[in-house]
């Protein structure tokens, strides 16, 4: 009964984290700004951290199933 929400949350966090990391990688390789008005190094670092945390949280949710 409780595995349904864990699967949904794990999928949502994993997809968001993977998408954010992929988007950041594509923007960085094309030398396009990741966030407007922010220093490029800070923007890339923060998006990578938040993407990795979200992906790890999704894996943790799947591990709770």
PDB file of N, CA, C and O in Angstrom:
ATOM      1  N   UNK A   1       0.808  -1.187   0.000  1.00  0.00           N
ATOM      2  CA  UNK A   1       0.000   0.000   0.000  1.00  0.00           C
ATOM      3  C   UNK A   1       0.862   1.265   0.000  1.00  0.00           C
ATOM      4  O   UNK A   1       0.548   2.214  -0.669  1.00  0.00           O
ATOM      5  N   UNK A   2       1.954   1.266   0.739  1.00  0.00           N
ATOM      6  CA  UNK A   2       2.785   2.451   0.810  1.00  0.00           C
ATOM      7  C   UNK A   2       3.843   2.496  -0.286  1.00  0.00           C
ATOM      8  O   UNK A   2       4.580   3.466  -0.370  1.00  0.00           O
ATOM      9  N   UNK A   3       3.934   1.464  -1.100  1.00  0.00           N
ATOM     10  CA  UNK A   3       4.958   1.473  -2.140  1.00  0.00           C
ATOM     11  C   UNK A   3       4.560   2.349  -3.327  1.00  0.00           C
ATOM     12  O   UNK A   3       5.437   2.829  -4.053  1.00  0.00           O
ATOM     13  N   UNK A   4       3.285   2.590  -3.518  1.00  0.00           N
ATOM     14  CA  UNK A   4       2.831   3.429  -4.636  1.00  0.00           C
ATOM     15  C   UNK A   4       3.372   4.848  -4.572  1.00  0.00           C
ATOM     16  O   UNK A   4       3.955   5.337  -5.552  1.00  0.00           O
ATOM     17  N   UNK A   5       3.191   5.547  -3.439  1.00  0.00           N
ATOM     18  CA  UNK A   5       3.749   6.897  -3.351  1.00  0.00           C
ATOM     19  C   UNK A   5       5.279   6.921  -3.434  1.00  0.00           C
ATOM     20  O   UNK A   5       5.857   7.868  -3.979  1.00  0.00           O
ATOM     21  N   UNK A   6       5.938   5.899  -2.901  1.00  0.00           N
ATOM     22  CA  UNK A   6       7.400   5.852  -2.972  1.00  0.00           C
ATOM     23  C   UNK A   6       7.872   5.682  -4.419  1.00  0.00           C
ATOM     24  O   UNK A   6       8.862   6.294  -4.829  1.00  0.00           O
ATOM     25  N   UNK A   7       7.161   4.889  -5.180  1.00  0.00           N
ATOM     26  CA  UNK A   7       7.515   4.701  -6.588  1.00  0.00           C
ATOM     27  C   UNK A   7       7.282   5.996  -7.361  1.00  0.00           C
ATOM     28  O   UNK A   7       8.116   6.410  -8.177  1.00  0.00           O
ATOM     29  N   UNK A   8       6.151   6.666  -7.095  1.00  0.00           N
ATOM     30  CA  UNK A   8       5.864   7.926  -7.769  1.00  0.00           C
ATOM     31  C   UNK A   8       6.907   8.982  -7.420  1.00  0.00           C
ATOM     32  O   UNK A   8       7.425   9.677  -8.297  1.00  0.00           O
ATOM     33  N   UNK A   9       7.214   9.125  -6.149  1.00  0.00           N
ATOM     34  CA  UNK A   9       8.201  10.126  -5.719  1.00  0.00           C
ATOM     35  C   UNK A   9       9.583   9.791  -6.278  1.00  0.00           C
ATOM     36  O   UNK A   9      10.315  10.686  -6.726  1.00  0.00           O
ATOM     37  N   UNK A  10       9.954   8.516  -6.266  1.00  0.00           N
ATOM     38  CA  UNK A  10      11.241   8.111  -6.814  1.00  0.00           C
ATOM     39  C   UNK A  10      11.347   8.408  -8.298  1.00  0.00           C
ATOM     40  O   UNK A  10      12.374   8.888  -8.774  1.00  0.00           O
ATOM     41  N   UNK A  11      10.261   8.144  -9.026  1.00  0.00           N
ATOM     42  CA  UNK A  11      10.270   8.433 -10.462  1.00  0.00           C
ATOM     43  C   UNK A  11      10.350   9.935 -10.719  1.00  0.00           C
ATOM     44  O   UNK A  11      11.098  10.387 -11.593  1.00  0.00           O
ATOM     45  N   UNK A  12       9.586  10.712  -9.951  1.00  0.00           N
ATOM     46  CA  UNK A  12       9.589  12.167 -10.150  1.00  0.00           C
ATOM     47  C   UNK A  12      10.960  12.764  -9.843  1.00  0.00           C
ATOM     48  O   UNK A  12      11.496  13.559 -10.630  1.00  0.00           O
ATOM     49  N   UNK A  13      11.538  12.399  -8.698  1.00  0.00           N
ATOM     50  CA  UNK A  13      12.853  12.932  -8.344  1.00  0.00           C
ATOM     51  C   UNK A  13      13.928  12.473  -9.316  1.00  0.00           C
ATOM     52  O   UNK A  13      14.809  13.249  -9.700  1.00  0.00           O
ATOM     53  N   UNK A  14      13.875  11.209  -9.712  1.00  0.00           N
ATOM     54  CA  UNK A  14      14.895  10.683 -10.633  1.00  0.00           C
ATOM     55  C   UNK A  14      14.814  11.344 -12.000  1.00  0.00           C
ATOM     56  O   UNK A  14      15.843  11.711 -12.588  1.00  0.00           O
ATOM     57  N   UNK A  15      13.604  11.501 -12.518  1.00  0.00           N
ATOM     58  CA  UNK A  15      13.454  12.140 -13.824  1.00  0.00           C
ATOM     59  C   UNK A  15      13.874  13.608 -13.780  1.00  0.00           C
ATOM     60  O   UNK A  15      14.533  14.103 -14.698  1.00  0.00           O
ATOM     61  N   UNK A  16      13.498  14.306 -12.713  1.00  0.00           N
ATOM     62  CA  UNK A  16      13.891  15.703 -12.595  1.00  0.00           C
ATOM     63  C   UNK A  16      15.408  15.833 -12.481  1.00  0.00           C
ATOM     64  O   UNK A  16      16.017  16.674 -13.153  1.00  0.00           O
ATOM     65  N   UNK A  17      16.031  15.025 -11.632  1.00  0.00           N
ATOM     66  CA  UNK A  17      17.479  15.091 -11.449  1.00  0.00           C
ATOM     67  C   UNK A  17      18.237  14.753 -12.718  1.00  0.00           C
ATOM     68  O   UNK A  17      19.182  15.448 -13.094  1.00  0.00           O
ATOM     69  N   UNK A  18      17.810  13.689 -13.383  1.00  0.00           N
ATOM     70  CA  UNK A  18      18.478  13.300 -14.627  1.00  0.00           C
ATOM     71  C   UNK A  18      18.279  14.358 -15.704  1.00  0.00           C
ATOM     72  O   UNK A  18      19.216  14.686 -16.448  1.00  0.00           O
ATOM     73  N   UNK A  19      17.077  14.889 -15.792  1.00  0.00           N
ATOM     74  CA  UNK A  19      16.807  15.939 -16.775  1.00  0.00           C
ATOM     75  C   UNK A  19      17.615  17.193 -16.516  1.00  0.00           C
ATOM     76  O   UNK A  19      18.132  17.821 -17.437  1.00  0.00           O
ATOM     77  N   UNK A  20      17.716  17.576 -15.251  1.00  0.00           N
ATOM     78  CA  UNK A  20      18.491  18.766 -14.893  1.00  0.00           C
ATOM     79  C   UNK A  20      19.970  18.578 -15.206  1.00  0.00           C
ATOM     80  O   UNK A  20      20.626  19.482 -15.738  1.00  0.00           O
ATOM     81  N   UNK A  21      20.506  17.397 -14.909  1.00  0.00           N
ATOM     82  CA  UNK A  21      21.913  17.133 -15.218  1.00  0.00           C
ATOM     83  C   UNK A  21      22.153  17.099 -16.724  1.00  0.00           C
ATOM     84  O   UNK A  21      23.158  17.628 -17.211  1.00  0.00           O
ATOM     85  N   UNK A  22      21.236  16.496 -17.464  1.00  0.00           N
ATOM     86  CA  UNK A  22      21.384  16.440 -18.920  1.00  0.00           C
ATOM     87  C   UNK A  22      21.290  17.837 -19.523  1.00  0.00           C
ATOM     88  O   UNK A  22      22.093  18.206 -20.387  1.00  0.00           O
ATOM     89  N   UNK A  23      20.320  18.626 -19.069  1.00  0.00           N
ATOM     90  CA  UNK A  23      20.151  19.989 -19.572  1.00  0.00           C
ATOM     91  C   UNK A  23      21.388  20.841 -19.275  1.00  0.00           C
ATOM     92  O   UNK A  23      21.846  21.598 -20.124  1.00  0.00           O
ATOM     93  N   UNK A  24      21.927  20.704 -18.075  1.00  0.00           N
ATOM     94  CA  UNK A  24      23.119  21.460 -17.698  1.00  0.00           C
ATOM     95  C   UNK A  24      24.310  21.049 -18.567  1.00  0.00           C
ATOM     96  O   UNK A  24      25.089  21.897 -19.003  1.00  0.00           O
ATOM     97  N   UNK A  25      24.449  19.764 -18.807  1.00  0.00           N
ATOM     98  CA  UNK A  25      25.563  19.286 -19.635  1.00  0.00           C
ATOM     99  C   UNK A  25      25.454  19.817 -21.062  1.00  0.00           C
ATOM    100  O   UNK A  25      26.455  20.266 -21.645  1.00  0.00           O
ATOM    101  N   UNK A  26      24.257  19.801 -21.626  1.00  0.00           N
ATOM    102  CA  UNK A  26      24.079  20.285 -22.999  1.00  0.00           C
ATOM    103  C   UNK A  26      24.332  21.789 -23.072  1.00  0.00           C
ATOM    104  O   UNK A  26      25.011  22.271 -23.985  1.00  0.00           O
ATOM    105  N   UNK A  27      23.796  22.546 -22.118  1.00  0.00           N
ATOM    106  CA  UNK A  27      24.007  23.996 -22.112  1.00  0.00           C
ATOM    107  C   UNK A  27      25.489  24.338 -21.938  1.00  0.00           C
ATOM    108  O   UNK A  27      25.994  25.270 -22.543  1.00  0.00           O
ATOM    109  N   UNK A  28      26.164  23.578 -21.086  1.00  0.00           N
ATOM    110  CA  UNK A  28      27.582  23.858 -20.831  1.00  0.00           C
ATOM    111  C   UNK A  28      28.459  23.528 -22.030  1.00  0.00           C
ATOM    112  O   UNK A  28      29.403  24.259 -22.331  1.00  0.00           O
ATOM    113  N   UNK A  29      28.162  22.437 -22.709  1.00  0.00           N
ATOM    114  CA  UNK A  29      28.969  22.068 -23.868  1.00  0.00           C
ATOM    115  C   UNK A  29      28.772  23.040 -25.030  1.00  0.00           C
ATOM    116  O   UNK A  29      29.689  23.237 -25.826  1.00  0.00           O
ATOM    117  N   UNK A  30      27.607  23.651 -25.122  1.00  0.00           N
ATOM    118  CA  UNK A  30      27.345  24.640 -26.175  1.00  0.00           C
ATOM    119  C   UNK A  30      27.734  26.054 -25.749  1.00  0.00           C
ATOM    120  O   UNK A  30      27.504  27.004 -26.495  1.00  0.00           O
ATOM    121  N   UNK A  31      28.295  26.168 -24.556  1.00  0.00           N
ATOM    122  CA  UNK A  31      28.720  27.454 -23.991  1.00  0.00           C
ATOM    123  C   UNK A  31      27.570  28.452 -23.900  1.00  0.00           C
ATOM    124  O   UNK A  31      27.740  29.659 -24.042  1.00  0.00           O
ATOM    125  N   UNK A  32      26.376  27.932 -23.674  1.00  0.00           N
ATOM    126  CA  UNK A  32      25.192  28.772 -23.483  1.00  0.00           C
ATOM    127  C   UNK A  32      25.002  29.001 -21.986  1.00  0.00           C
ATOM    128  O   UNK A  32      25.415  28.175 -21.168  1.00  0.00           O
ATOM    129  N   UNK A  33      24.399  30.110 -21.603  1.00  0.00           N
ATOM    130  CA  UNK A  33      24.212  30.358 -20.170  1.00  0.00           C
ATOM    131  C   UNK A  33      23.236  29.358 -19.546  1.00  0.00           C
ATOM    132  O   UNK A  33      22.214  29.030 -20.136  1.00  0.00           O
ATOM    133  N   UNK A  34      23.586  28.891 -18.379  1.00  0.00           N
ATOM    134  CA  UNK A  34      22.713  27.971 -17.656  1.00  0.00           C
ATOM    135  C   UNK A  34      21.633  28.754 -16.923  1.00  0.00           C
ATOM    136  O   UNK A  34      20.486  28.352 -16.873  1.00  0.00           O
ATOM    137  N   UNK A  35      22.002  29.892 -16.363  1.00  0.00           N
ATOM    138  CA  UNK A  35      21.050  30.786 -15.705  1.00  0.00           C
ATOM    139  C   UNK A  35      21.454  32.218 -16.044  1.00  0.00           C
ATOM    140  O   UNK A  35      22.626  32.578 -15.927  1.00  0.00           O
ATOM    141  N   UNK A  36      20.509  33.009 -16.465  1.00  0.00           N
ATOM    142  CA  UNK A  36      20.803  34.387 -16.854  1.00  0.00           C
ATOM    143  C   UNK A  36      21.040  35.251 -15.621  1.00  0.00           C
ATOM    144  O   UNK A  36      20.334  35.151 -14.626  1.00  0.00           O
ATOM    145  N   UNK A  37      22.056  36.081 -15.694  1.00  0.00           N
ATOM    146  CA  UNK A  37      22.363  36.996 -14.615  1.00  0.00           C
ATOM    147  C   UNK A  37      23.211  36.405 -13.504  1.00  0.00           C
ATOM    148  O   UNK A  37      23.413  37.023 -12.473  1.00  0.00           O
ATOM    149  N   UNK A  38      23.707  35.195 -13.696  1.00  0.00           N
ATOM    150  CA  UNK A  38      24.522  34.525 -12.682  1.00  0.00           C
ATOM    151  C   UNK A  38      25.859  34.159 -13.324  1.00  0.00           C
ATOM    152  O   UNK A  38      25.915  33.819 -14.508  1.00  0.00           O
ATOM    153  N   UNK A  39      26.926  34.203 -12.541  1.00  0.00           N
ATOM    154  CA  UNK A  39      28.241  33.801 -13.047  1.00  0.00           C
ATOM    155  C   UNK A  39      28.159  32.360 -13.539  1.00  0.00           C
ATOM    156  O   UNK A  39      27.581  31.497 -12.864  1.00  0.00           O
ATOM    157  N   UNK A  40      28.706  32.053 -14.719  1.00  0.00           N
ATOM    158  CA  UNK A  40      28.569  30.706 -15.285  1.00  0.00           C
ATOM    159  C   UNK A  40      29.074  29.583 -14.381  1.00  0.00           C
ATOM    160  O   UNK A  40      28.456  28.520 -14.308  1.00  0.00           O
ATOM    161  N   UNK A  41      30.185  29.809 -13.699  1.00  0.00           N
ATOM    162  CA  UNK A  41      30.712  28.755 -12.823  1.00  0.00           C
ATOM    163  C   UNK A  41      29.786  28.445 -11.662  1.00  0.00           C
ATOM    164  O   UNK A  41      29.574  27.288 -11.303  1.00  0.00           O
ATOM    165  N   UNK A  42      29.204  29.483 -11.092  1.00  0.00           N
ATOM    166  CA  UNK A  42      28.272  29.298  -9.973  1.00  0.00           C
ATOM    167  C   UNK A  42      27.000  28.611 -10.447  1.00  0.00           C
ATOM    168  O   UNK A  42      26.476  27.702  -9.794  1.00  0.00           O
ATOM    169  N   UNK A  43      26.500  29.023 -11.615  1.00  0.00           N
ATOM    170  CA  UNK A  43      25.272  28.435 -12.136  1.00  0.00           C
ATOM    171  C   UNK A  43      25.446  26.942 -12.420  1.00  0.00           C
ATOM    172  O   UNK A  43      24.588  26.126 -12.062  1.00  0.00           O
ATOM    173  N   UNK A  44      26.544  26.589 -13.050  1.00  0.00           N
ATOM    174  CA  UNK A  44      26.789  25.169 -13.362  1.00  0.00           C
ATOM    175  C   UNK A  44      26.969  24.363 -12.080  1.00  0.00           C
ATOM    176  O   UNK A  44      26.392  23.282 -11.932  1.00  0.00           O
ATOM    177  N   UNK A  45      27.726  24.912 -11.139  1.00  0.00           N
ATOM    178  CA  UNK A  45      27.962  24.188  -9.885  1.00  0.00           C
ATOM    179  C   UNK A  45      26.662  23.951  -9.124  1.00  0.00           C
ATOM    180  O   UNK A  45      26.409  22.837  -8.641  1.00  0.00           O
ATOM    181  N   UNK A  46      25.836  24.973  -9.020  1.00  0.00           N
ATOM    182  CA  UNK A  46      24.580  24.812  -8.274  1.00  0.00           C
ATOM    183  C   UNK A  46      23.613  23.868  -8.963  1.00  0.00           C
ATOM    184  O   UNK A  46      22.948  23.058  -8.305  1.00  0.00           O
ATOM    185  N   UNK A  47      23.503  23.940 -10.285  1.00  0.00           N
ATOM    186  CA  UNK A  47      22.582  23.042 -10.969  1.00  0.00           C
ATOM    187  C   UNK A  47      23.059  21.593 -10.906  1.00  0.00           C
ATOM    188  O   UNK A  47      22.250  20.677 -10.788  1.00  0.00           O
ATOM    189  N   UNK A  48      24.369  21.384 -10.960  1.00  0.00           N
ATOM    190  CA  UNK A  48      24.894  20.024 -10.824  1.00  0.00           C
ATOM    191  C   UNK A  48      24.628  19.487  -9.419  1.00  0.00           C
ATOM    192  O   UNK A  48      24.217  18.332  -9.247  1.00  0.00           O
ATOM    193  N   UNK A  49      24.825  20.321  -8.408  1.00  0.00           N
ATOM    194  CA  UNK A  49      24.564  19.882  -7.027  1.00  0.00           C
ATOM    195  C   UNK A  49      23.090  19.539  -6.842  1.00  0.00           C
ATOM    196  O   UNK A  49      22.747  18.471  -6.309  1.00  0.00           O
ATOM    197  N   UNK A  50      22.190  20.433  -7.284  1.00  0.00           N
ATOM    198  CA  UNK A  50      20.765  20.163  -7.113  1.00  0.00           C
ATOM    199  C   UNK A  50      20.298  18.979  -7.955  1.00  0.00           C
ATOM    200  O   UNK A  50      19.434  18.207  -7.533  1.00  0.00           O
ATOM    201  N   UNK A  51      20.853  18.809  -9.138  1.00  0.00           N
ATOM    202  CA  UNK A  51      20.504  17.651  -9.963  1.00  0.00           C
ATOM    203  C   UNK A  51      20.962  16.348  -9.328  1.00  0.00           C
ATOM    204  O   UNK A  51      20.228  15.359  -9.312  1.00  0.00           O
ATOM    205  N   UNK A  52      22.176  16.349  -8.780  1.00  0.00           N
ATOM    206  CA  UNK A  52      22.701  15.135  -8.139  1.00  0.00           C
ATOM    207  C   UNK A  52      21.931  14.815  -6.865  1.00  0.00           C
ATOM    208  O   UNK A  52      21.629  13.638  -6.585  1.00  0.00           O
ATOM    209  N   UNK A  53      21.576  15.835  -6.095  1.00  0.00           N
ATOM    210  CA  UNK A  53      20.792  15.601  -4.876  1.00  0.00           C
ATOM    211  C   UNK A  53      19.412  15.055  -5.226  1.00  0.00           C
ATOM    212  O   UNK A  53      18.923  14.118  -4.582  1.00  0.00           O
ATOM    213  N   UNK A  54      18.790  15.599  -6.237  1.00  0.00           N
ATOM    214  CA  UNK A  54      17.480  15.115  -6.652  1.00  0.00           C
ATOM    215  C   UNK A  54      17.555  13.684  -7.167  1.00  0.00           C
ATOM    216  O   UNK A  54      16.691  12.859  -6.849  1.00  0.00           O
ATOM    217  N   UNK A  55      18.581  13.376  -7.928  1.00  0.00           N
ATOM    218  CA  UNK A  55      18.756  12.011  -8.425  1.00  0.00           C
ATOM    219  C   UNK A  55      19.015  11.042  -7.277  1.00  0.00           C
ATOM    220  O   UNK A  55      18.454   9.937  -7.246  1.00  0.00           O
ATOM    221  N   UNK A  56      19.830  11.439  -6.325  1.00  0.00           N
ATOM    222  CA  UNK A  56      20.104  10.591  -5.160  1.00  0.00           C
ATOM    223  C   UNK A  56      18.846  10.383  -4.317  1.00  0.00           C
ATOM    224  O   UNK A  56      18.605   9.286  -3.801  1.00  0.00           O
ATOM    225  N   UNK A  57      18.035  11.418  -4.192  1.00  0.00           N
ATOM    226  CA  UNK A  57      16.786  11.300  -3.449  1.00  0.00           C
ATOM    227  C   UNK A  57      15.825  10.338  -4.148  1.00  0.00           C
ATOM    228  O   UNK A  57      15.126   9.558  -3.491  1.00  0.00           O
ATOM    229  N   UNK A  58      15.808  10.376  -5.467  1.00  0.00           N
ATOM    230  CA  UNK A  58      14.983   9.430  -6.219  1.00  0.00           C
ATOM    231  C   UNK A  58      15.454   7.998  -6.033  1.00  0.00           C
ATOM    232  O   UNK A  58      14.633   7.086  -5.844  1.00  0.00           O
ATOM    233  N   UNK A  59      16.750   7.789  -6.047  1.00  0.00           N
ATOM    234  CA  UNK A  59      17.288   6.438  -5.815  1.00  0.00           C
ATOM    235  C   UNK A  59      16.970   5.984  -4.394  1.00  0.00           C
ATOM    236  O   UNK A  59      16.617   4.828  -4.167  1.00  0.00           O
ATOM    237  N   UNK A  60      17.049   6.897  -3.447  1.00  0.00           N
ATOM    238  CA  UNK A  60      16.716   6.561  -2.055  1.00  0.00           C
ATOM    239  C   UNK A  60      15.243   6.169  -1.938  1.00  0.00           C
ATOM    240  O   UNK A  60      14.905   5.208  -1.230  1.00  0.00           O
ATOM    241  N   UNK A  61      14.358   6.893  -2.631  1.00  0.00           N
ATOM    242  CA  UNK A  61      12.932   6.543  -2.601  1.00  0.00           C
ATOM    243  C   UNK A  61      12.696   5.154  -3.192  1.00  0.00           C
ATOM    244  O   UNK A  61      11.884   4.382  -2.670  1.00  0.00           O
ATOM    245  N   UNK A  62      13.387   4.838  -4.285  1.00  0.00           N
ATOM    246  CA  UNK A  62      13.255   3.505  -4.866  1.00  0.00           C
ATOM    247  C   UNK A  62      13.805   2.437  -3.917  1.00  0.00           C
ATOM    248  O   UNK A  62      13.301   1.313  -3.891  1.00  0.00           O
ATOM    249  N   UNK A  63      14.815   2.773  -3.167  1.00  0.00           N
ATOM    250  CA  UNK A  63      15.374   1.823  -2.205  1.00  0.00           C
ATOM    251  C   UNK A  63      14.443   1.537  -1.043  1.00  0.00           C
ATOM    252  O   UNK A  63      14.531   0.492  -0.405  1.00  0.00           O
ATOM    253  N   UNK A  64      13.519   2.462  -0.758  1.00  0.00           N
ATOM    254  CA  UNK A  64      12.566   2.279   0.332  1.00  0.00           C
ATOM    255  C   UNK A  64      11.418   1.356  -0.059  1.00  0.00           C
ATOM    256  O   UNK A  64      10.636   0.945   0.792  1.00  0.00           O
ATOM    257  N   UNK A  65      11.297   1.051  -1.353  1.00  0.00           N
ATOM    258  CA  UNK A  65      10.220   0.165  -1.814  1.00  0.00           C
ATOM    259  C   UNK A  65      10.598  -1.221  -1.413  1.00  0.00           C
ATOM    260  O   UNK A  65      10.044  -1.989  -0.839  1.00  0.00           O
TER     261      UNK A  65
END
